[in-house]
Coordinates of C-alpha atoms in Angstrom, one line a residue:
X21 CA -27.0 104.3 226.6
X22 CA -30.8 104.7 225.3
X23 CA -32.8 102.2 226.8
X24 CA -36.4 101.4 225.7
X25 CA -37.1 105.1 225.0
X26 CA -40.5 106.1 223.7
X27 CA -41.2 109.9 223.2
X28 CA -44.3 112.0 222.5
X29 CA -44.8 115.8 223.1
X30 CA -48.2 115.3 225.0
X31 CA -50.9 112.7 225.8
X32 CA -52.9 114.1 222.6
X33 CA -49.9 113.9 220.2
X34 CA -48.7 110.8 218.3
X35 CA -45.8 109.1 219.2
X36 CA -42.4 110.1 217.7
X37 CA -40.4 107.3 218.9
X38 CA -41.2 103.9 220.5
X39 CA -38.6 101.5 222.1
X40 CA -35.4 102.8 221.1
X41 CA -32.5 101.0 222.2
X42 CA -28.8 102.0 221.3
X43 CA -25.5 103.4 222.5
X44 CA -23.3 106.1 221.4
X45 CA -19.7 106.5 222.3
X46 CA -16.6 108.5 221.4
X47 CA -16.1 106.6 218.2
X48 CA -19.5 107.3 216.9
X49 CA -19.7 109.3 213.8
X50 CA -23.3 109.3 212.7
X51 CA -25.7 111.1 210.5
X52 CA -29.5 111.1 210.9
X53 CA -31.4 111.2 207.8
X54 CA -35.3 110.9 207.0
X55 CA -38.3 112.9 205.9
X56 CA -39.0 116.3 207.8
X57 CA -41.1 115.7 210.8
X58 CA -40.0 112.3 211.4
X59 CA -37.9 113.5 214.8
X60 CA -34.2 113.9 214.0
X61 CA -34.0 117.3 215.8
X62 CA -36.4 115.6 218.6
X63 CA -33.7 112.7 219.1
X64 CA -30.8 115.2 219.4
X65 CA -32.7 116.9 222.3
X66 CA -33.4 113.8 223.9
X67 CA -29.8 113.0 223.8
X68 CA -28.7 116.4 224.9
X69 CA -31.2 116.3 227.8
X70 CA -33.4 119.4 226.8
X71 CA -36.3 116.7 226.5
X72 CA -37.1 113.9 228.9
X73 CA -38.3 110.4 227.5
X74 CA -41.8 109.6 227.9
X75 CA -40.9 106.1 228.8
X76 CA -37.6 104.4 229.2
X77 CA -34.2 106.2 230.2
X78 CA -31.2 107.7 228.8
X79 CA -27.9 107.2 230.9
X80 CA -24.8 109.2 230.5
X81 CA -21.4 108.9 231.9
X82 CA -21.2 111.8 234.6
X83 CA -18.0 113.2 233.2
X84 CA -19.4 113.3 229.6
X85 CA -19.4 117.0 228.2
X86 CA -21.9 117.4 225.3
X87 CA -22.0 120.5 223.0
X88 CA -25.1 121.0 220.7
X89 CA -25.2 123.2 217.8
X90 CA -28.8 123.8 216.5
X91 CA -29.8 126.1 213.9
X92 CA -31.5 128.8 216.0
X93 CA -28.4 129.1 218.6
X94 CA -26.9 132.2 216.6
X95 CA -30.3 133.7 217.4
X96 CA -29.5 133.4 221.2
X97 CA -26.2 135.3 221.1
X98 CA -26.0 138.6 223.2
X99 CA -26.5 141.1 219.8
X100 CA -25.2 144.1 221.8
X101 CA -22.0 142.2 223.0
X102 CA -19.0 142.0 220.6
X103 CA -17.7 138.5 219.9
X104 CA -14.7 139.2 222.4
X105 CA -17.1 140.4 225.1
X106 CA -19.4 137.4 224.6
X107 CA -16.8 135.0 225.0
X108 CA -15.4 136.5 228.1
X109 CA -18.8 136.7 229.6
X110 CA -19.4 133.1 228.7
X111 CA -16.1 132.0 230.1
X112 CA -14.8 133.7 233.0
X113 CA -11.5 131.8 232.8
X114 CA -10.7 133.9 229.8
X115 CA -9.1 137.0 231.3
X116 CA -6.8 138.2 228.2
X117 CA -8.4 139.8 225.3
X118 CA -5.5 138.9 223.1
X119 CA -6.2 135.2 224.1
X120 CA -9.9 135.7 223.0
X121 CA -8.7 137.5 219.8
X122 CA -6.4 134.4 218.8
X123 CA -9.5 131.8 219.8
X124 CA -12.1 133.5 217.6
X125 CA -9.7 134.6 214.9
X126 CA -9.2 130.8 214.3
X127 CA -12.9 130.8 213.3
X128 CA -12.8 133.6 210.9
X129 CA -13.9 136.6 213.0
X130 CA -10.9 138.8 212.4
X131 CA -10.3 142.7 212.6
X132 CA -13.2 144.9 213.3
X133 CA -15.6 141.9 213.4
X134 CA -14.0 141.0 216.9
X135 CA -15.0 144.3 218.5
X136 CA -18.3 145.1 216.6
X137 CA -21.7 144.2 218.2
X138 CA -22.8 140.9 217.1
X139 CA -26.0 142.3 215.5
X140 CA -23.8 143.9 212.8
X141 CA -22.3 140.5 211.7
X142 CA -24.2 138.3 208.9
X143 CA -25.6 135.2 209.9
X144 CA -22.6 133.4 208.8
X145 CA -20.3 135.2 210.8
X146 CA -22.6 134.8 214.0
X147 CA -22.4 130.9 213.2
X148 CA -18.5 131.4 213.6
X149 CA -18.8 132.7 217.1
X150 CA -21.2 129.9 218.0
X151 CA -18.5 127.4 216.6
X152 CA -15.8 129.1 218.8
X153 CA -18.0 128.9 221.8
X154 CA -18.9 125.2 221.2
X155 CA -14.9 124.6 220.7
X156 CA -13.9 126.3 223.7
X157 CA -16.2 123.8 225.9
X158 CA -13.8 121.2 224.9
X159 CA -16.8 118.6 224.4
X160 CA -16.6 114.7 224.2
X161 CA -19.6 114.5 222.0
X162 CA -20.9 116.9 219.4
X163 CA -24.7 117.0 218.6
X164 CA -25.1 118.9 215.3
X165 CA -28.4 120.0 213.9
X166 CA -28.2 121.7 210.6
X167 CA -24.8 123.3 211.1
X168 CA -24.4 124.5 207.3
X169 CA -27.7 126.5 206.9
X170 CA -25.7 129.9 206.9
X171 CA -22.4 128.6 205.7
X172 CA -20.9 129.1 202.3
X173 CA -18.9 126.0 200.5
X174 CA -15.7 127.1 201.6
X175 CA -16.8 127.2 205.3
X176 CA -18.7 123.8 204.9
X177 CA -15.3 122.2 203.7
X178 CA -13.7 123.8 206.6
X179 CA -16.2 122.5 208.9
X180 CA -15.9 119.0 207.4
X181 CA -12.2 119.0 208.0
X182 CA -12.5 120.1 211.6
X183 CA -15.0 117.5 212.4
X184 CA -12.6 114.7 210.9
X185 CA -9.8 116.0 213.2
X186 CA -12.2 116.1 216.3
X187 CA -11.3 113.3 218.4
X188 CA -14.9 112.8 220.1
X189 CA -18.0 111.4 219.0
X190 CA -20.5 113.1 216.6
X191 CA -24.1 112.8 215.8
X192 CA -25.1 114.9 212.8
X193 CA -28.4 116.1 211.4
X194 CA -28.2 117.7 207.9
X195 CA -29.7 118.1 204.7
X196 CA -26.2 118.5 203.1
X197 CA -25.4 115.4 201.7
X198 CA -21.9 116.6 200.7
X199 CA -21.1 117.2 204.5
X200 CA -22.5 113.7 205.4
X201 CA -20.5 112.1 202.9
X202 CA -17.1 113.7 204.3
X203 CA -17.8 113.2 208.0
X204 CA -20.3 110.2 208.7
X205 CA -19.2 106.6 209.1
X206 CA -22.8 105.5 209.9
X207 CA -26.3 106.5 208.4
X208 CA -29.6 106.1 210.4
X209 CA -32.9 106.7 209.3
X210 CA -35.5 108.2 211.2
X211 CA -38.8 107.0 210.4
X212 CA -42.2 105.5 211.3
X213 CA -41.3 105.9 215.2
X214 CA -37.8 104.3 215.1
X215 CA -34.5 104.5 214.0
X216 CA -32.9 102.1 211.5
X217 CA -29.5 101.7 210.5
X218 CA -29.0 102.2 206.6
X219 CA -26.8 99.6 205.1
X220 CA -24.8 101.7 202.6
X221 CA -23.6 105.3 202.2
X222 CA -25.3 108.7 201.8
X223 CA -25.0 108.6 198.1
X224 CA -26.9 105.1 198.0
X225 CA -29.6 106.7 200.4
X226 CA -29.9 109.6 197.9
X227 CA -30.1 107.2 195.0
X228 CA -33.0 105.3 197.0
X229 CA -35.1 108.4 197.6
X230 CA -34.6 109.4 194.0
X231 CA -36.0 106.2 192.8
X232 CA -38.9 106.7 195.4
X233 CA -39.8 109.9 194.0
X234 CA -39.6 108.6 190.4
X235 CA -41.9 105.6 191.4
X236 CA -44.5 107.9 192.9
X237 CA -44.5 110.3 190.2
X238 CA -45.2 107.3 187.8
X239 CA -48.1 106.1 190.1
X240 CA -49.6 109.6 189.8
X241 CA -49.4 109.8 185.9
X242 CA -51.2 106.4 185.7
X243 CA -53.9 107.8 188.1
X244 CA -54.7 110.6 185.9

């Protein structure tokens, strides 16, 4: 539950959000859209608990497991460890290397990639290690911030399929309208210190943006 939440980064910076009031549950399939700098990633950080509201409160069920993907997560991996070593270090319950091999193999990390230092993997392969790490946490709620940045089209489609099979809640921030159209049931716009539900699908939103740009271009032409 997000209750009367307002947020700004410091006393001297402007408000990012004012008086937010909404709830998220395990049926939520939500995409956040809006201009750059409007606070989409900030909202995910607030929901995750990385940031604390300036005013108001965010209440969570004490048993809720949240897994958050953000676009710099693959940079935080232990680059000297192999994917197998990394997973075993993160999850001491994983005792058998064969078990870990199968686990990361499901995410396309196979053969030599499993035992090579993570620094030798491509950005896309590192993202796959991160997805395996997220999945093993068995979260109830996924917070995904630009998960497609280093992925090819086939992997994005596989991600969409996996998200549709996932039985928990999801809040997605992405510039990839194709992914949004595949996995989101609701679109919320982050803009002007608030979050507003968009009454339409992502293609309607894309069309609205296109018309907005065309109108602005027409205005500029008239000015000159």
